[in-house]
mmCIF file of C-alpha atoms and ligand atoms in Angstrom:
data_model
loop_
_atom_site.group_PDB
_atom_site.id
_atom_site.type_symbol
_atom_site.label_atom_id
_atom_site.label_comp_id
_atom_site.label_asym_id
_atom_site.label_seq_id
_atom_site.Cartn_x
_atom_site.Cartn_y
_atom_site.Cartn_z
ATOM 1 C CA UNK A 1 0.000 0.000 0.000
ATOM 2 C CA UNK A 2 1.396 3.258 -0.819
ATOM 3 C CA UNK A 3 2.600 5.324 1.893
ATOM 4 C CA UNK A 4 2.792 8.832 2.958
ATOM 5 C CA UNK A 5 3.718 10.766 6.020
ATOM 6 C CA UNK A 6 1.533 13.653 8.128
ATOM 7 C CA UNK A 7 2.033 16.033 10.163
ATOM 8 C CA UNK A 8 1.423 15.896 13.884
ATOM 9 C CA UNK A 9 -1.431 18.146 13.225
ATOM 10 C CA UNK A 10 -3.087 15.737 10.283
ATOM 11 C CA UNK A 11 -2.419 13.206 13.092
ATOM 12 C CA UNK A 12 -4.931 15.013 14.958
ATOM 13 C CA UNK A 13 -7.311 15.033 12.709
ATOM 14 C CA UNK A 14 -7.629 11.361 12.837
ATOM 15 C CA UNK A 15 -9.885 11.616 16.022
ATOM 16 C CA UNK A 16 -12.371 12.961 13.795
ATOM 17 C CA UNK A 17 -12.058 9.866 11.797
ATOM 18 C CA UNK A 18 -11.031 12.012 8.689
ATOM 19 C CA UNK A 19 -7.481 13.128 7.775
ATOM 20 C CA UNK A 20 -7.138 15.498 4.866
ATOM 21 C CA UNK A 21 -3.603 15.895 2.773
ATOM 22 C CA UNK A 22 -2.554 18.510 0.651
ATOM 23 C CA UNK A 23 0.510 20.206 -1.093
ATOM 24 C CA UNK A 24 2.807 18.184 -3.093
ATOM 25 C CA UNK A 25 0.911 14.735 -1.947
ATOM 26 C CA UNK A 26 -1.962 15.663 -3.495
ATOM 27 C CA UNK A 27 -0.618 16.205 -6.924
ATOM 28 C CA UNK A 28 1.667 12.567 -6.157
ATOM 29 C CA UNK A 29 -1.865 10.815 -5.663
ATOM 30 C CA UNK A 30 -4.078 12.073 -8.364
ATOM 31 C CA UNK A 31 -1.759 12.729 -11.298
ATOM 32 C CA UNK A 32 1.188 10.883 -10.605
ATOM 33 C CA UNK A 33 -0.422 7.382 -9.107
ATOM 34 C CA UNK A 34 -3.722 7.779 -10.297
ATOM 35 C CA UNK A 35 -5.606 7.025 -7.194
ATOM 36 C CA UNK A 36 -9.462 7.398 -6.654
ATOM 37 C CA UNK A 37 -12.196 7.501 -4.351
ATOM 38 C CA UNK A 38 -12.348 4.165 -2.646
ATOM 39 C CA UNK A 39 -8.295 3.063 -3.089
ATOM 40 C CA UNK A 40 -6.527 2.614 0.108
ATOM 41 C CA UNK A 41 -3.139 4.520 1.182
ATOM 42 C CA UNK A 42 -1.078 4.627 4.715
ATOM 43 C CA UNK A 43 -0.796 7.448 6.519
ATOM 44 C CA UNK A 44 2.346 7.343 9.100
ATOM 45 C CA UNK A 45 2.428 9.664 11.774
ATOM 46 C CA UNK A 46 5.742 11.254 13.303
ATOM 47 C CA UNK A 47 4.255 9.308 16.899
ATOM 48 C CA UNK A 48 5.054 5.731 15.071
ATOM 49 C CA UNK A 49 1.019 5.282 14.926
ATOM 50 C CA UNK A 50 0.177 4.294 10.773
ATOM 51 C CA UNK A 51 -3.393 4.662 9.942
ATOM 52 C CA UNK A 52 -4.773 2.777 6.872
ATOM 53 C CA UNK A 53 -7.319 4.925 5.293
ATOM 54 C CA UNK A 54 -9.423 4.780 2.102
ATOM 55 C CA UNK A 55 -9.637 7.718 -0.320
ATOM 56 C CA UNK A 56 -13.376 9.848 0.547
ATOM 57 C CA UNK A 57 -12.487 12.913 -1.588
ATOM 58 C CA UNK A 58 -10.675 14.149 -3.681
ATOM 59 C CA UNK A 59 -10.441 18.076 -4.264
ATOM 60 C CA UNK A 60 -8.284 20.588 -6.310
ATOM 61 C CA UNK A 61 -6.057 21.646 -3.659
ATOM 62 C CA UNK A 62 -7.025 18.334 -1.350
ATOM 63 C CA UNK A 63 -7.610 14.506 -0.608
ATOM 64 C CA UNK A 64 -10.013 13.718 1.833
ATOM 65 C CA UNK A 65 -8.937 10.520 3.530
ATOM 66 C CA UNK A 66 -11.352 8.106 5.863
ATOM 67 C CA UNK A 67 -9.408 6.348 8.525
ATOM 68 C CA UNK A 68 -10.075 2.272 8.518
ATOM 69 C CA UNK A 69 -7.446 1.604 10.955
ATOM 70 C CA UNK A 70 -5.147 2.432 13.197
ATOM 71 C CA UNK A 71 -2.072 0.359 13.885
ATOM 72 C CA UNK A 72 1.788 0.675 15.432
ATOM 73 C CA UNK A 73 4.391 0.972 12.882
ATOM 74 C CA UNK A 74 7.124 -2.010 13.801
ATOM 75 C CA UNK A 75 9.680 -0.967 11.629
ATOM 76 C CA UNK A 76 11.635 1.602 13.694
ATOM 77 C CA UNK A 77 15.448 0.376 15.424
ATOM 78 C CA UNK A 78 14.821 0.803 19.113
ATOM 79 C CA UNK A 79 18.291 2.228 19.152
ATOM 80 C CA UNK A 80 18.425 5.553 17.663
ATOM 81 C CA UNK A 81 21.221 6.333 16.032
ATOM 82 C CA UNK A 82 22.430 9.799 14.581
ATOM 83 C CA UNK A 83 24.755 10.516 11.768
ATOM 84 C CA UNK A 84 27.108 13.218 12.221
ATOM 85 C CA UNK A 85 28.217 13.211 8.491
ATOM 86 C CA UNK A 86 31.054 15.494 7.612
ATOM 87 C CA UNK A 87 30.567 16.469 4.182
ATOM 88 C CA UNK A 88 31.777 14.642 1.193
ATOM 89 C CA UNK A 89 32.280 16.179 -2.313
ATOM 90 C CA UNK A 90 29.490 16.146 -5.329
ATOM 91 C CA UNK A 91 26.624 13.619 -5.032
ATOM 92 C CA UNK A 92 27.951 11.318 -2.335
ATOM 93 C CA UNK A 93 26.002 12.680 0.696
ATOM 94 C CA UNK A 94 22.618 11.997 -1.632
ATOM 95 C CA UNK A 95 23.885 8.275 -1.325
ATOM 96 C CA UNK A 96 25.114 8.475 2.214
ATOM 97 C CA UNK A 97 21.460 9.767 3.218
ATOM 98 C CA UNK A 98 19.557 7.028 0.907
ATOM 99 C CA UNK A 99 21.723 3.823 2.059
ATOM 100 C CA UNK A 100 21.333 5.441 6.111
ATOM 101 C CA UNK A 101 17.748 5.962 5.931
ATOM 102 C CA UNK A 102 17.654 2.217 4.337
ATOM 103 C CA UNK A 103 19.574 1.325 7.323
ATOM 104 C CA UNK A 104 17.456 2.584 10.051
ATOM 105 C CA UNK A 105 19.307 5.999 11.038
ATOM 106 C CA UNK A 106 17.149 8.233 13.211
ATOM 107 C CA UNK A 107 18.381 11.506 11.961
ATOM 108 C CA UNK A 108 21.401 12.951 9.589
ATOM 109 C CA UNK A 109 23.450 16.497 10.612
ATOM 110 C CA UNK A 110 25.195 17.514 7.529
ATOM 111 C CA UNK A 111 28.586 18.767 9.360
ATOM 112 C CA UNK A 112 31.123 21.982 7.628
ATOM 113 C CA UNK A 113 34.443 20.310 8.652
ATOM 114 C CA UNK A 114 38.208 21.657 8.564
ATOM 115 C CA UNK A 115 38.618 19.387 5.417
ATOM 116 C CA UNK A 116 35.225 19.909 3.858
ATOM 117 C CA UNK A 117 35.682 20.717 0.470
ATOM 118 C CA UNK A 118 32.723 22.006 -1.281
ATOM 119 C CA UNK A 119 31.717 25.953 -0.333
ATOM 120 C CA UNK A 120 28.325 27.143 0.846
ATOM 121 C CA UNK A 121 28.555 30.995 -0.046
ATOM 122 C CA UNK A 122 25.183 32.172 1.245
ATOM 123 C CA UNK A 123 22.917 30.222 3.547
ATOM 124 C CA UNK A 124 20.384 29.484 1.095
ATOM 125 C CA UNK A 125 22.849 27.437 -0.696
ATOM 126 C CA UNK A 126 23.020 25.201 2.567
ATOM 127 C CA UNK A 127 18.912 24.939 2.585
ATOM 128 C CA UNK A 128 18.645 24.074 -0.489
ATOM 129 C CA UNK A 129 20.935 21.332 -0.195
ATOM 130 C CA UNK A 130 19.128 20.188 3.186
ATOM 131 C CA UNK A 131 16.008 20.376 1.132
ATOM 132 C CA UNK A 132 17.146 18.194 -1.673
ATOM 133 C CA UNK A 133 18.443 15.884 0.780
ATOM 134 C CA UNK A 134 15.104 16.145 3.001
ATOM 135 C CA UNK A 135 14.013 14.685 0.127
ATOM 136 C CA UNK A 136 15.686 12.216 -0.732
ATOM 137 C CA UNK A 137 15.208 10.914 2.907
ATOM 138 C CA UNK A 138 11.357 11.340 2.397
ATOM 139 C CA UNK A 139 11.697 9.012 -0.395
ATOM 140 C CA UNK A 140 13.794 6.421 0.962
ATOM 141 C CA UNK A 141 11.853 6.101 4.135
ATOM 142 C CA UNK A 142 8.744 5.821 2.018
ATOM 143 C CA UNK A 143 10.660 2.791 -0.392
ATOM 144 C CA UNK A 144 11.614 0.897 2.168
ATOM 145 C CA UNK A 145 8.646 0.561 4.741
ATOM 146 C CA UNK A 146 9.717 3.574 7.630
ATOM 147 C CA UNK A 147 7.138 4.825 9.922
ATOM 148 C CA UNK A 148 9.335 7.524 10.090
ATOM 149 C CA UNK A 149 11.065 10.341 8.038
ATOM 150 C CA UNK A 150 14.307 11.016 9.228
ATOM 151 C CA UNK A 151 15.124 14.838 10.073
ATOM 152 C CA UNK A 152 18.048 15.818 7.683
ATOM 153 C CA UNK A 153 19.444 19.039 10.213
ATOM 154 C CA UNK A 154 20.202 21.656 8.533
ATOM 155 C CA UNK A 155 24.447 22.361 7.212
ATOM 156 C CA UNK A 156 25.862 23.221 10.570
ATOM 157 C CA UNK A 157 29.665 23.794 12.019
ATOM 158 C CA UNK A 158 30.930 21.041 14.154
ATOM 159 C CA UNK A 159 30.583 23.100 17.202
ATOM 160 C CA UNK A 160 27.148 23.503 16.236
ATOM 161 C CA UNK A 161 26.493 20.250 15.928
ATOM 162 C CA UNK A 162 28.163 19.454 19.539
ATOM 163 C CA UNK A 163 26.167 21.828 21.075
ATOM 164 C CA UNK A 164 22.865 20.352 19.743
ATOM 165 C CA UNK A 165 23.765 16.665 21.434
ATOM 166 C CA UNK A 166 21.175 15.023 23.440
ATOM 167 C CA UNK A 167 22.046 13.593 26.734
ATOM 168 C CA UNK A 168 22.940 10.010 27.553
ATOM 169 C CA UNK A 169 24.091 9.835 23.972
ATOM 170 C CA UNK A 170 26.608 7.012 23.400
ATOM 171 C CA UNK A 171 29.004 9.419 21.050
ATOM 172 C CA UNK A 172 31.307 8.038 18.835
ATOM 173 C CA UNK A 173 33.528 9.399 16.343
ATOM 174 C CA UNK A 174 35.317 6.718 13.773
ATOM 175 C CA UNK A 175 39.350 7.549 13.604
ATOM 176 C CA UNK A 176 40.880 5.447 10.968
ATOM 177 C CA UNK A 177 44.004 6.480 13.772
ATOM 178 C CA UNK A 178 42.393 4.485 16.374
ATOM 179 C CA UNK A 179 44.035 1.108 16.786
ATOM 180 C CA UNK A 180 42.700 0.173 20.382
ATOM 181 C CA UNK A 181 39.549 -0.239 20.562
ATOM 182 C CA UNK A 182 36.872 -1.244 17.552
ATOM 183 C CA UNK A 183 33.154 -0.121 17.108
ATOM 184 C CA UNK A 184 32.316 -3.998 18.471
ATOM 185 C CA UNK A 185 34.468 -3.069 21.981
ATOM 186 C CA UNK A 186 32.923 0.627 22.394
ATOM 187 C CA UNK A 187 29.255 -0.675 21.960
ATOM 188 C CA UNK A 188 30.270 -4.034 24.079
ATOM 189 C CA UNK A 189 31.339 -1.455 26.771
ATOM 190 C CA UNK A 190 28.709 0.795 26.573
ATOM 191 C CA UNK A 191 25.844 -1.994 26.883
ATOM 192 C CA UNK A 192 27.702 -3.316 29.849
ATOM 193 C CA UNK A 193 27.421 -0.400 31.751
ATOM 194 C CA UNK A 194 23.628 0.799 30.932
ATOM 195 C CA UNK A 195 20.703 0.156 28.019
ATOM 196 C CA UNK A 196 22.201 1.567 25.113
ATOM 197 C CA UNK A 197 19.086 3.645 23.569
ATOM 198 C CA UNK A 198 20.833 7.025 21.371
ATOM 199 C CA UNK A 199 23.912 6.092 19.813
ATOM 200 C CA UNK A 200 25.589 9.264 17.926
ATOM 201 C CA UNK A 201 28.378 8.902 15.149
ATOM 202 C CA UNK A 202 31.235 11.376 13.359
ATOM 203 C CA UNK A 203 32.392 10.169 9.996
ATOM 204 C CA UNK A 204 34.728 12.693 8.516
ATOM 205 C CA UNK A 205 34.727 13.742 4.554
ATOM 206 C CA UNK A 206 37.148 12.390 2.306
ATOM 207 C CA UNK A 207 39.805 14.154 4.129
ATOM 208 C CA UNK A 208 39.095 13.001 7.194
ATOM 209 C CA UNK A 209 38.764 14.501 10.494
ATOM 210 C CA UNK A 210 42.058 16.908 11.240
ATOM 211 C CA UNK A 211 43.920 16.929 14.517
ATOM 212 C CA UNK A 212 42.106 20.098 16.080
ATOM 213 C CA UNK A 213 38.589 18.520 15.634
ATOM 214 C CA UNK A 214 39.068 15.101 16.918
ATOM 215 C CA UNK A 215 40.381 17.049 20.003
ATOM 216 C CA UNK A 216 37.240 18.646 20.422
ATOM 217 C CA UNK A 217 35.195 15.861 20.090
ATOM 218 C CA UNK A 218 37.131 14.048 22.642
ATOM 219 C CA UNK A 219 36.669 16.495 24.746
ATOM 220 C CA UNK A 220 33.019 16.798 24.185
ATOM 221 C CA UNK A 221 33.330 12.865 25.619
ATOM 222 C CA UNK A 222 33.055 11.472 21.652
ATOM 223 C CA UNK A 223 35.023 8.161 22.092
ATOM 224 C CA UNK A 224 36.780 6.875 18.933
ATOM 225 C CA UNK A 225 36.366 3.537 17.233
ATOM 226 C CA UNK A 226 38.039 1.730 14.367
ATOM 227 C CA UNK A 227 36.096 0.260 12.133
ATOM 228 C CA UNK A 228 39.145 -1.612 10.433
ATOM 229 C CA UNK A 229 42.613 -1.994 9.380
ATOM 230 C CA UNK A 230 41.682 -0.610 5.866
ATOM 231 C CA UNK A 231 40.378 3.044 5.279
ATOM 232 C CA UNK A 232 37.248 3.434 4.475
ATOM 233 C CA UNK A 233 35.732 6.299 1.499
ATOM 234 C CA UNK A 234 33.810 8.442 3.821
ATOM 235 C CA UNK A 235 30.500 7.316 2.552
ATOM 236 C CA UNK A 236 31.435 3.514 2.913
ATOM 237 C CA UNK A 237 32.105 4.635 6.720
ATOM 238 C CA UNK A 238 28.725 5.179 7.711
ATOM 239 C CA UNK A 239 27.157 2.634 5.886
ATOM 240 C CA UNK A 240 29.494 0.288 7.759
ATOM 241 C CA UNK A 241 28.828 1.898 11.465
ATOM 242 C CA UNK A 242 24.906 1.336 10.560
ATOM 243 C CA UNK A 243 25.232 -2.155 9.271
ATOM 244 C CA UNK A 244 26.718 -3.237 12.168
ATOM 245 C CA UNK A 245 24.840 -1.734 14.720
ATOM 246 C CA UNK A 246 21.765 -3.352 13.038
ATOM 247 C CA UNK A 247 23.734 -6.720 13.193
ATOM 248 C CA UNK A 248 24.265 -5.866 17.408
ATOM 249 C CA UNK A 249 21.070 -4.583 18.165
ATOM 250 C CA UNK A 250 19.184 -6.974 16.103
ATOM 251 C CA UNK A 251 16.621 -4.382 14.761
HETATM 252 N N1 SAH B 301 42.291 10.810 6.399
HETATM 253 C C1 SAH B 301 42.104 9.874 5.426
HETATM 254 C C2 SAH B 301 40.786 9.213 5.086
HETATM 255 C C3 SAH B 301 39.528 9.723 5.569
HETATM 256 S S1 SAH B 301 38.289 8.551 5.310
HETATM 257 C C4 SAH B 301 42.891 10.066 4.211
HETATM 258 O O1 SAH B 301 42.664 11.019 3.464
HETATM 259 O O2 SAH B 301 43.717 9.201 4.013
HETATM 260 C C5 SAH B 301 36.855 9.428 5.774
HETATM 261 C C6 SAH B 301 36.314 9.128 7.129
HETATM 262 O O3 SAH B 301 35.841 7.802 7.207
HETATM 263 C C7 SAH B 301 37.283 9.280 8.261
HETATM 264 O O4 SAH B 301 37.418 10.599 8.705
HETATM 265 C C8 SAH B 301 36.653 8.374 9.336
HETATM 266 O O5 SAH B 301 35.641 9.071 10.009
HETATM 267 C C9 SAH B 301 36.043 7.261 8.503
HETATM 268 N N2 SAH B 301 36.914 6.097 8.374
HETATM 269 C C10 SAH B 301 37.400 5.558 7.232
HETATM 270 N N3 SAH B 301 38.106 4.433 7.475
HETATM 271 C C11 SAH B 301 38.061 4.228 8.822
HETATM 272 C C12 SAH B 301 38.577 3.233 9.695
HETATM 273 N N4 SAH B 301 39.306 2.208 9.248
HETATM 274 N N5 SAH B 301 38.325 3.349 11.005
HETATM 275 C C13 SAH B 301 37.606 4.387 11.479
HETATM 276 N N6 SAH B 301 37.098 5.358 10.707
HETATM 277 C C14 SAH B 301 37.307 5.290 9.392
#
């Protein structure tokens, strides 16, 4: 069934046993997929509840949609994990966002490193990427079965980013210098000590992260992992990190 996601306040509308879309969906359901009055969709709500509804209406600027049923979406990791993705050159952080969202990550922060390459002159440049990203998350998520869209931040400086950490956040940064300890011991470790539920993640660009920054991060309590005796391309890296944590955590 095809899926699309609502707002917290379409969510509320469901009480009423009607939900009504509009904007871009609208033209996606009419003219792109052809739907009608009677064919069912999916509504997922930010919440993780999914509502199966059948078309009621369809108007210019709207698609009246009657709620069947109400379920619990049981796709979502119970470990959320965040991508802090310095960025790459080109087209690579359009993969790095499709494979992640594939693989279950919670949310992705587009980081300005020391060794970041590419230049955003004004800070529209920087939304517009976000958006094009947004939505390339918005149409992974909907692919591959999500109950949930995950937030693409917008382009932010690393100290930024720091300062926007939740607490009791297992944080991580992957240093292809680190020769102790391996993403396996960290996340061993960490579960040892307490239930492992945010998990947060630095990959550098293709660079790599420079002396200065992976100070501050250690001193923002990031711990470093290896994630191999070979160096990774930066968007192998994450794809790696994710894979395995779905492989510990079992989700
Ligand atoms: N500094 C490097 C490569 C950077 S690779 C160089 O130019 O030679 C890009 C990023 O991927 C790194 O900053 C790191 O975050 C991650 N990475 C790649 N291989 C890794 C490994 N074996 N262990 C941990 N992190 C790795």
């Amino acid at each position: 069934m095809r899926r699309f996601f609502i707002s917290q306040e379409q969510r509320e509308m469901a009480e009423t046993g009607k939900i009504i879309l509009s904007g871009t969906d609208v033209n996606h359901i009419v003219n792109v997929l052809r739907m009608g009055i009677g064919d069912h969709i999916l509504l997922s709500a930010t919440s993780g509840e999914e509502f199966e509804c059948e078309i009621a209406e369809i108007g210019n600027q709207s698609v009246v949609c009657g709620v069947l049923h109400t379920s619990v979406n049981c796709t979502e990791p119970a470990v959320q994990v965040t991508l802090l993705q310095g960025i790459p050159k080109g087209e690579k952080m359009e993969l790095i966002v499709q494979k992640s969202v594939e693989l279950g990550v919670t949310r992705i922060v587009p980081v300005m490193m020391e060794r970041t390459v590419v230049k955003f002159h004004t800070t529209q440049d920087g939304m517009k990427k976000q958006a094009r990203w947004q939505k390339i998350s918005d149409e992974a998520s909907k692919q591959c079965g999500r109950g949930f869209c995950p937030e693409i931040a917008p382009v932010q400086t690393l100290k930024q980013a720091l300062s926007e950490m939740q607490p009791e956040t297992l944080a991580l940064v992957a240093y292809e210098n680190e020769t102790v300890f391996s993403l396996k011991q960290r996340i061993q470790s960490a579960i040892k000590k307490n239930a492992v539920l945010r998990i947060a993640v630095l990959i550098g660009p293709e660079g790599g992260i420079s002396p200065a920054e992976y100070e501050t991060v250690c001193n923002a309590g990031f711990l470093s992992v290896s994630l191999g005796k070979r160096i990774l391309r930066t968007e192998t890296a994450g794809i790696c990190v994710l894979s395995a944590l779905r492989y510990e955590f079992e989700d």
